[in-house]
C-alpha cells in the first residue's frame, strides 16, 4: 500500500518559531500489550535525508522493519530507549508509565533536547519539556518515524529474548506476539495463568476465573488522584 514519506516539516517549524535546535522525536510501543514493558524511543535526526522507506513501524514488514532499524542506528544523530515495567504500569497507570518511559529515554540522550515531537494527540510528557504533539507523527515526521521503528524492533527483540529465557514462558510465544493478545497467548493464560511479566491490573484478568485472585488494583489511589487532576497529562 503506497504512503507518503515523512518530512522534516515539523522539525523545521520548531526551529523557525522557537530557539530549539536539538529536536527529539518520541514514540512508544507496547501500550496495548498484555505482557512486557511499554517502551519509548527518543531519536534526534537533524535535517538530513532519511533512509528510503522510512515510515510508521506498523506499516512495515518484520523483515523490512528490522533492516531499517539497522540503517537508522547508524543514521540518527543519537537515540535512546526508556522502559516502564509491568509493575509500574499496574501501580501508576498507563499515562504515568508512558511519562516514566519517555523521561528515561530523553534523559538517556547524550544531549538534552530543546524540544520534543510527541506522536499522538495527547501530551503525556508535560513540563518541563517543550512538547509539540502531532497526530500520526510516526507517518509524517522523520524523527518520530525513526523513533517508531527503533522502539518497535527493540521491544520485539526484548520480548523474544524473554520468551526464550525460561521454559515457563515458551507456551506464551512472546517471540511471535510480543506480549499482545494472540490466540496462542490467550490459550496459555487460561492454561498456565499470568507470568511475572504480565500486567495484572488489566481487564483480561476478569476472563480468567481460576487466576482472578491474582488481579491487582488498576492504579494506586495516589496515582488515580493525580490523573483525575490532570497532573500526569491526559487520560486515554
PDB file of C-alpha atoms in Angstrom:
ATOM      1  CA  UNK A   1       0.000   0.000   0.000  1.00  0.00           C
ATOM      2  CA  UNK A   2       1.583   3.341  -1.019  1.00  0.00           C
ATOM      3  CA  UNK A   3       2.183   6.003   1.595  1.00  0.00           C
ATOM      4  CA  UNK A   4       3.667   9.472   1.738  1.00  0.00           C
ATOM      5  CA  UNK A   5       7.186   9.502   3.181  1.00  0.00           C
ATOM      6  CA  UNK A   6       7.745  11.539   6.339  1.00  0.00           C
ATOM      7  CA  UNK A   7       9.234  15.013   6.114  1.00  0.00           C
ATOM      8  CA  UNK A   8      11.102  17.496   8.306  1.00  0.00           C
ATOM      9  CA  UNK A   9       8.205  19.984   8.196  1.00  0.00           C
ATOM     10  CA  UNK A  10       7.500  19.950  11.937  1.00  0.00           C
ATOM     11  CA  UNK A  11      11.175  19.958  12.837  1.00  0.00           C
ATOM     12  CA  UNK A  12      11.764  22.966  10.567  1.00  0.00           C
ATOM     13  CA  UNK A  13       8.711  24.730  12.009  1.00  0.00           C
ATOM     14  CA  UNK A  14      10.011  24.321  15.544  1.00  0.00           C
ATOM     15  CA  UNK A  15      13.388  25.664  14.525  1.00  0.00           C
ATOM     16  CA  UNK A  16      11.821  28.646  12.795  1.00  0.00           C
ATOM     17  CA  UNK A  17       9.347  29.605  15.535  1.00  0.00           C
ATOM     18  CA  UNK A  18      11.395  28.814  18.650  1.00  0.00           C
ATOM     19  CA  UNK A  19      15.031  28.762  19.669  1.00  0.00           C
ATOM     20  CA  UNK A  20      15.044  24.957  19.506  1.00  0.00           C
ATOM     21  CA  UNK A  21      17.991  23.408  17.697  1.00  0.00           C
ATOM     22  CA  UNK A  22      18.108  19.888  19.116  1.00  0.00           C
ATOM     23  CA  UNK A  23      14.735  18.260  18.493  1.00  0.00           C
ATOM     24  CA  UNK A  24      13.856  14.722  19.538  1.00  0.00           C
ATOM     25  CA  UNK A  25      11.086  12.651  18.007  1.00  0.00           C
ATOM     26  CA  UNK A  26       9.418  10.367  20.553  1.00  0.00           C
ATOM     27  CA  UNK A  27       7.238   7.315  20.002  1.00  0.00           C
ATOM     28  CA  UNK A  28       6.108   4.387  22.118  1.00  0.00           C
ATOM     29  CA  UNK A  29       5.328   0.722  21.592  1.00  0.00           C
ATOM     30  CA  UNK A  30       3.663  -1.829  23.830  1.00  0.00           C
ATOM     31  CA  UNK A  31       0.790   0.269  25.128  1.00  0.00           C
ATOM     32  CA  UNK A  32      -1.814  -2.343  24.209  1.00  0.00           C
ATOM     33  CA  UNK A  33       0.189  -5.451  25.112  1.00  0.00           C
ATOM     34  CA  UNK A  34      -0.848  -7.717  27.978  1.00  0.00           C
ATOM     35  CA  UNK A  35       2.719  -8.576  28.929  1.00  0.00           C
ATOM     36  CA  UNK A  36       6.071  -6.838  28.904  1.00  0.00           C
ATOM     37  CA  UNK A  37       7.070  -3.199  29.310  1.00  0.00           C
ATOM     38  CA  UNK A  38       5.949  -0.139  27.468  1.00  0.00           C
ATOM     39  CA  UNK A  39       8.973   1.105  25.517  1.00  0.00           C
ATOM     40  CA  UNK A  40       9.731   4.613  24.315  1.00  0.00           C
ATOM     41  CA  UNK A  41      12.424   5.717  21.888  1.00  0.00           C
ATOM     42  CA  UNK A  42      13.711   9.270  21.617  1.00  0.00           C
ATOM     43  CA  UNK A  43      15.512   9.951  18.340  1.00  0.00           C
ATOM     44  CA  UNK A  44      17.411  13.037  17.212  1.00  0.00           C
ATOM     45  CA  UNK A  45      17.839  13.107  13.443  1.00  0.00           C
ATOM     46  CA  UNK A  46      18.792  16.600  12.326  1.00  0.00           C
ATOM     47  CA  UNK A  47      17.518  17.549   8.872  1.00  0.00           C
ATOM     48  CA  UNK A  48      19.351  15.015   6.723  1.00  0.00           C
ATOM     49  CA  UNK A  49      17.627  12.872   4.105  1.00  0.00           C
ATOM     50  CA  UNK A  50      16.299   9.735   5.865  1.00  0.00           C
ATOM     51  CA  UNK A  51      16.779   6.132   4.725  1.00  0.00           C
ATOM     52  CA  UNK A  52      14.493   5.084   1.885  1.00  0.00           C
ATOM     53  CA  UNK A  53      11.227   3.560   3.059  1.00  0.00           C
ATOM     54  CA  UNK A  54      11.122   5.162   6.494  1.00  0.00           C
ATOM     55  CA  UNK A  55       7.578   5.338   7.889  1.00  0.00           C
ATOM     56  CA  UNK A  56       5.477   4.209  10.838  1.00  0.00           C
ATOM     57  CA  UNK A  57       6.759   0.821  12.004  1.00  0.00           C
ATOM     58  CA  UNK A  58       3.252  -0.668  11.806  1.00  0.00           C
ATOM     59  CA  UNK A  59       3.247  -0.182   8.021  1.00  0.00           C
ATOM     60  CA  UNK A  60       6.438  -2.210   7.522  1.00  0.00           C
ATOM     61  CA  UNK A  61       7.001  -5.946   7.291  1.00  0.00           C
ATOM     62  CA  UNK A  62       9.049  -7.521  10.058  1.00  0.00           C
ATOM     63  CA  UNK A  63      11.947  -8.065   7.668  1.00  0.00           C
ATOM     64  CA  UNK A  64      11.969  -4.508   6.348  1.00  0.00           C
ATOM     65  CA  UNK A  65      11.456  -3.024   9.815  1.00  0.00           C
ATOM     66  CA  UNK A  66      14.448  -4.936  11.140  1.00  0.00           C
ATOM     67  CA  UNK A  67      16.619  -3.918   8.202  1.00  0.00           C
ATOM     68  CA  UNK A  68      15.555  -0.303   8.556  1.00  0.00           C
ATOM     69  CA  UNK A  69      16.318  -0.258  12.277  1.00  0.00           C
ATOM     70  CA  UNK A  70      19.861  -1.344  11.467  1.00  0.00           C
ATOM     71  CA  UNK A  71      20.189   1.526   8.994  1.00  0.00           C
ATOM     72  CA  UNK A  72      18.678   4.027  11.403  1.00  0.00           C
ATOM     73  CA  UNK A  73      21.008   3.090  14.251  1.00  0.00           C
ATOM     74  CA  UNK A  74      23.912   4.465  12.238  1.00  0.00           C
ATOM     75  CA  UNK A  75      21.974   7.287  10.590  1.00  0.00           C
ATOM     76  CA  UNK A  76      20.352   9.109  13.509  1.00  0.00           C
ATOM     77  CA  UNK A  77      22.365  11.734  15.349  1.00  0.00           C
ATOM     78  CA  UNK A  78      21.514   9.981  18.612  1.00  0.00           C
ATOM     79  CA  UNK A  79      18.796   7.838  20.123  1.00  0.00           C
ATOM     80  CA  UNK A  80      17.937   6.232  23.439  1.00  0.00           C
ATOM     81  CA  UNK A  81      15.297   3.968  24.927  1.00  0.00           C
ATOM     82  CA  UNK A  82      13.244   4.112  28.091  1.00  0.00           C
ATOM     83  CA  UNK A  83      11.032   1.405  29.550  1.00  0.00           C
ATOM     84  CA  UNK A  84       8.297   1.214  32.161  1.00  0.00           C
ATOM     85  CA  UNK A  85       7.786  -2.228  33.661  1.00  0.00           C
ATOM     86  CA  UNK A  86       4.506  -4.126  34.009  1.00  0.00           C
ATOM     87  CA  UNK A  87       4.694  -3.431  37.758  1.00  0.00           C
ATOM     88  CA  UNK A  88       4.931   0.313  37.107  1.00  0.00           C
ATOM     89  CA  UNK A  89       2.032   0.132  34.656  1.00  0.00           C
ATOM     90  CA  UNK A  90      -0.056  -1.663  37.302  1.00  0.00           C
ATOM     91  CA  UNK A  91       0.967   0.672  40.115  1.00  0.00           C
ATOM     92  CA  UNK A  92       0.736   4.032  38.378  1.00  0.00           C
ATOM     93  CA  UNK A  93      -1.465   3.578  35.299  1.00  0.00           C
ATOM     94  CA  UNK A  94      -0.523   3.815  31.655  1.00  0.00           C
ATOM     95  CA  UNK A  95      -0.375   7.613  31.421  1.00  0.00           C
ATOM     96  CA  UNK A  96       2.204   7.856  34.180  1.00  0.00           C
ATOM     97  CA  UNK A  97       4.074   4.798  32.885  1.00  0.00           C
ATOM     98  CA  UNK A  98       4.377   6.371  29.442  1.00  0.00           C
ATOM     99  CA  UNK A  99       5.779   9.507  31.017  1.00  0.00           C
ATOM    100  CA  UNK A 100       8.288   7.481  33.043  1.00  0.00           C
ATOM    101  CA  UNK A 101       9.489   5.660  29.947  1.00  0.00           C
ATOM    102  CA  UNK A 102       9.664   8.843  27.863  1.00  0.00           C
ATOM    103  CA  UNK A 103      11.616  10.759  30.505  1.00  0.00           C
ATOM    104  CA  UNK A 104      14.034   7.850  30.849  1.00  0.00           C
ATOM    105  CA  UNK A 105      14.595   7.835  27.089  1.00  0.00           C
ATOM    106  CA  UNK A 106      15.067  11.591  26.843  1.00  0.00           C
ATOM    107  CA  UNK A 107      17.400  11.733  29.818  1.00  0.00           C
ATOM    108  CA  UNK A 108      19.490   8.924  28.326  1.00  0.00           C
ATOM    109  CA  UNK A 109      20.284  11.015  25.242  1.00  0.00           C
ATOM    110  CA  UNK A 110      23.819  12.435  25.240  1.00  0.00           C
ATOM    111  CA  UNK A 111      22.433  15.999  24.903  1.00  0.00           C
ATOM    112  CA  UNK A 112      19.154  17.275  26.328  1.00  0.00           C
ATOM    113  CA  UNK A 113      16.719  18.208  23.519  1.00  0.00           C
ATOM    114  CA  UNK A 114      15.394  21.753  23.232  1.00  0.00           C
ATOM    115  CA  UNK A 115      12.028  20.444  22.030  1.00  0.00           C
ATOM    116  CA  UNK A 116      10.173  17.147  21.676  1.00  0.00           C
ATOM    117  CA  UNK A 117       7.803  15.986  18.944  1.00  0.00           C
ATOM    118  CA  UNK A 118       5.406  13.508  20.508  1.00  0.00           C
ATOM    119  CA  UNK A 119       3.370  11.105  18.414  1.00  0.00           C
ATOM    120  CA  UNK A 120      -0.361  11.325  19.024  1.00  0.00           C
ATOM    121  CA  UNK A 121      -2.975  13.796  20.205  1.00  0.00           C
ATOM    122  CA  UNK A 122      -2.173  13.958  23.910  1.00  0.00           C
ATOM    123  CA  UNK A 123       0.841  15.282  25.747  1.00  0.00           C
ATOM    124  CA  UNK A 124       1.590  12.563  28.299  1.00  0.00           C
ATOM    125  CA  UNK A 125       5.080  14.014  28.827  1.00  0.00           C
ATOM    126  CA  UNK A 126       4.377  17.507  30.089  1.00  0.00           C
ATOM    127  CA  UNK A 127       6.751  20.037  31.640  1.00  0.00           C
ATOM    128  CA  UNK A 128       9.491  20.959  31.864  1.00  0.00           C
ATOM    129  CA  UNK A 129       9.778  19.557  28.338  1.00  0.00           C
ATOM    130  CA  UNK A 130       8.722  21.721  25.387  1.00  0.00           C
ATOM    131  CA  UNK A 131       6.352  19.392  23.545  1.00  0.00           C
ATOM    132  CA  UNK A 132       4.675  19.503  20.130  1.00  0.00           C
ATOM    133  CA  UNK A 133       2.088  16.741  19.647  1.00  0.00           C
ATOM    134  CA  UNK A 134       1.447  15.505  16.112  1.00  0.00           C
ATOM    135  CA  UNK A 135      -1.344  13.094  15.212  1.00  0.00           C
ATOM    136  CA  UNK A 136       0.143  10.292  13.108  1.00  0.00           C
ATOM    137  CA  UNK A 137       3.539  11.818  13.648  1.00  0.00           C
ATOM    138  CA  UNK A 138       5.051   8.368  13.139  1.00  0.00           C
ATOM    139  CA  UNK A 139       3.979   8.667   9.484  1.00  0.00           C
ATOM    140  CA  UNK A 140       4.579  12.367   8.862  1.00  0.00           C
ATOM    141  CA  UNK A 141       7.655  13.386  10.914  1.00  0.00           C
ATOM    142  CA  UNK A 142      11.093  11.963  10.176  1.00  0.00           C
ATOM    143  CA  UNK A 143      12.315  11.944  13.785  1.00  0.00           C
ATOM    144  CA  UNK A 144       9.119  10.351  15.112  1.00  0.00           C
ATOM    145  CA  UNK A 145       9.084   7.723  12.349  1.00  0.00           C
ATOM    146  CA  UNK A 146      12.673   6.836  13.207  1.00  0.00           C
ATOM    147  CA  UNK A 147      11.740   6.538  16.889  1.00  0.00           C
ATOM    148  CA  UNK A 148       8.763   4.354  15.928  1.00  0.00           C
ATOM    149  CA  UNK A 149      10.877   1.824  14.041  1.00  0.00           C
ATOM    150  CA  UNK A 150      13.689   1.735  16.599  1.00  0.00           C
ATOM    151  CA  UNK A 151      11.273   1.316  19.523  1.00  0.00           C
ATOM    152  CA  UNK A 152       9.311  -1.489  17.851  1.00  0.00           C
ATOM    153  CA  UNK A 153      12.378  -3.501  16.885  1.00  0.00           C
ATOM    154  CA  UNK A 154      13.979  -3.071  20.322  1.00  0.00           C
ATOM    155  CA  UNK A 155      10.864  -4.130  22.235  1.00  0.00           C
ATOM    156  CA  UNK A 156      10.163  -7.081  19.915  1.00  0.00           C
ATOM    157  CA  UNK A 157      13.734  -8.293  20.492  1.00  0.00           C
ATOM    158  CA  UNK A 158      13.321  -7.926  24.258  1.00  0.00           C
ATOM    159  CA  UNK A 159      10.111  -9.966  24.214  1.00  0.00           C
ATOM    160  CA  UNK A 160      11.656 -12.661  22.002  1.00  0.00           C
ATOM    161  CA  UNK A 161      14.582 -12.935  24.411  1.00  0.00           C
ATOM    162  CA  UNK A 162      12.174 -13.157  27.325  1.00  0.00           C
ATOM    163  CA  UNK A 163      10.190 -15.905  25.620  1.00  0.00           C
ATOM    164  CA  UNK A 164      13.329 -17.946  25.051  1.00  0.00           C
ATOM    165  CA  UNK A 165      14.747 -17.327  28.503  1.00  0.00           C
ATOM    166  CA  UNK A 166      12.731 -19.815  30.562  1.00  0.00           C
ATOM    167  CA  UNK A 167      10.697 -22.922  29.818  1.00  0.00           C
ATOM    168  CA  UNK A 168       7.716 -21.442  31.669  1.00  0.00           C
ATOM    169  CA  UNK A 169       7.413 -18.692  29.066  1.00  0.00           C
ATOM    170  CA  UNK A 170       7.562 -20.895  25.966  1.00  0.00           C
ATOM    171  CA  UNK A 171       3.766 -21.546  25.809  1.00  0.00           C
ATOM    172  CA  UNK A 172       3.080 -17.802  25.555  1.00  0.00           C
ATOM    173  CA  UNK A 173       5.018 -17.425  22.258  1.00  0.00           C
ATOM    174  CA  UNK A 174       6.281 -13.959  23.145  1.00  0.00           C
ATOM    175  CA  UNK A 175       8.682 -14.158  20.210  1.00  0.00           C
ATOM    176  CA  UNK A 176       5.666 -14.197  17.867  1.00  0.00           C
ATOM    177  CA  UNK A 177       3.190 -11.900  19.639  1.00  0.00           C
ATOM    178  CA  UNK A 178       5.477  -9.569  21.654  1.00  0.00           C
ATOM    179  CA  UNK A 179       3.070  -9.803  24.579  1.00  0.00           C
ATOM    180  CA  UNK A 180      -0.034  -8.840  22.614  1.00  0.00           C
ATOM    181  CA  UNK A 181      -3.215 -10.963  22.945  1.00  0.00           C
ATOM    182  CA  UNK A 182      -2.806 -13.547  20.179  1.00  0.00           C
ATOM    183  CA  UNK A 183      -4.836 -16.799  20.281  1.00  0.00           C
ATOM    184  CA  UNK A 184      -1.769 -18.726  21.499  1.00  0.00           C
ATOM    185  CA  UNK A 185      -1.135 -16.151  24.203  1.00  0.00           C
ATOM    186  CA  UNK A 186      -4.760 -16.284  25.369  1.00  0.00           C
ATOM    187  CA  UNK A 187      -4.739 -20.089  25.470  1.00  0.00           C
ATOM    188  CA  UNK A 188      -1.533 -20.104  27.524  1.00  0.00           C
ATOM    189  CA  UNK A 189      -3.054 -17.656  30.003  1.00  0.00           C
ATOM    190  CA  UNK A 190      -6.075 -19.899  30.503  1.00  0.00           C
ATOM    191  CA  UNK A 191      -3.869 -22.945  30.992  1.00  0.00           C
ATOM    192  CA  UNK A 192      -0.934 -21.584  32.966  1.00  0.00           C
ATOM    193  CA  UNK A 193      -2.037 -18.220  34.314  1.00  0.00           C
ATOM    194  CA  UNK A 194      -0.135 -14.943  34.126  1.00  0.00           C
ATOM    195  CA  UNK A 195       3.630 -14.745  34.462  1.00  0.00           C
ATOM    196  CA  UNK A 196       5.712 -12.215  36.362  1.00  0.00           C
ATOM    197  CA  UNK A 197       5.823 -10.179  33.150  1.00  0.00           C
ATOM    198  CA  UNK A 198       2.066  -9.767  32.735  1.00  0.00           C
ATOM    199  CA  UNK A 199       0.097  -6.634  33.543  1.00  0.00           C
ATOM    200  CA  UNK A 200      -2.070  -7.910  36.353  1.00  0.00           C
ATOM    201  CA  UNK A 201      -4.372  -4.889  36.649  1.00  0.00           C
ATOM    202  CA  UNK A 202      -5.788  -5.258  33.142  1.00  0.00           C
ATOM    203  CA  UNK A 203      -9.338  -6.316  32.298  1.00  0.00           C
ATOM    204  CA  UNK A 204      -8.317  -9.592  30.626  1.00  0.00           C
ATOM    205  CA  UNK A 205      -7.781 -10.974  34.148  1.00  0.00           C
ATOM    206  CA  UNK A 206     -11.558 -10.885  34.681  1.00  0.00           C
ATOM    207  CA  UNK A 207     -11.940 -13.546  31.979  1.00  0.00           C
ATOM    208  CA  UNK A 208      -9.601 -15.941  33.822  1.00  0.00           C
ATOM    209  CA  UNK A 209     -11.718 -17.204  36.750  1.00  0.00           C
ATOM    210  CA  UNK A 210      -9.052 -19.548  38.110  1.00  0.00           C
ATOM    211  CA  UNK A 211      -6.453 -16.750  38.146  1.00  0.00           C
ATOM    212  CA  UNK A 212      -8.664 -13.803  39.032  1.00  0.00           C
ATOM    213  CA  UNK A 213      -7.346 -13.777  42.599  1.00  0.00           C
ATOM    214  CA  UNK A 214      -4.031 -12.526  41.189  1.00  0.00           C
ATOM    215  CA  UNK A 215      -5.555  -9.377  39.729  1.00  0.00           C
ATOM    216  CA  UNK A 216      -4.174  -6.095  41.037  1.00  0.00           C
ATOM    217  CA  UNK A 217      -5.991  -2.835  41.589  1.00  0.00           C
ATOM    218  CA  UNK A 218      -5.512  -0.954  38.316  1.00  0.00           C
ATOM    219  CA  UNK A 219      -3.635   2.026  39.787  1.00  0.00           C
ATOM    220  CA  UNK A 220      -2.851   3.330  43.246  1.00  0.00           C
ATOM    221  CA  UNK A 221      -5.183   5.829  44.923  1.00  0.00           C
ATOM    222  CA  UNK A 222      -2.451   8.464  44.752  1.00  0.00           C
ATOM    223  CA  UNK A 223      -1.894   7.923  41.030  1.00  0.00           C
ATOM    224  CA  UNK A 224      -5.646   7.945  40.368  1.00  0.00           C
ATOM    225  CA  UNK A 225      -5.962  11.273  42.171  1.00  0.00           C
ATOM    226  CA  UNK A 226      -3.073  12.746  40.176  1.00  0.00           C
ATOM    227  CA  UNK A 227      -4.502  11.559  36.864  1.00  0.00           C
ATOM    228  CA  UNK A 228      -8.013  12.796  37.638  1.00  0.00           C
ATOM    229  CA  UNK A 229      -6.496  16.165  38.492  1.00  0.00           C
ATOM    230  CA  UNK A 230      -4.650  16.292  35.191  1.00  0.00           C
ATOM    231  CA  UNK A 231      -1.230  16.432  36.796  1.00  0.00           C
ATOM    232  CA  UNK A 232       0.080  13.454  34.835  1.00  0.00           C
ATOM    233  CA  UNK A 233      -1.290  14.522  31.476  1.00  0.00           C
ATOM    234  CA  UNK A 234      -4.388  13.281  29.709  1.00  0.00           C
ATOM    235  CA  UNK A 235      -6.263  10.026  30.154  1.00  0.00           C
ATOM    236  CA  UNK A 236      -6.514   7.809  27.099  1.00  0.00           C
TER     237      UNK A 236
END
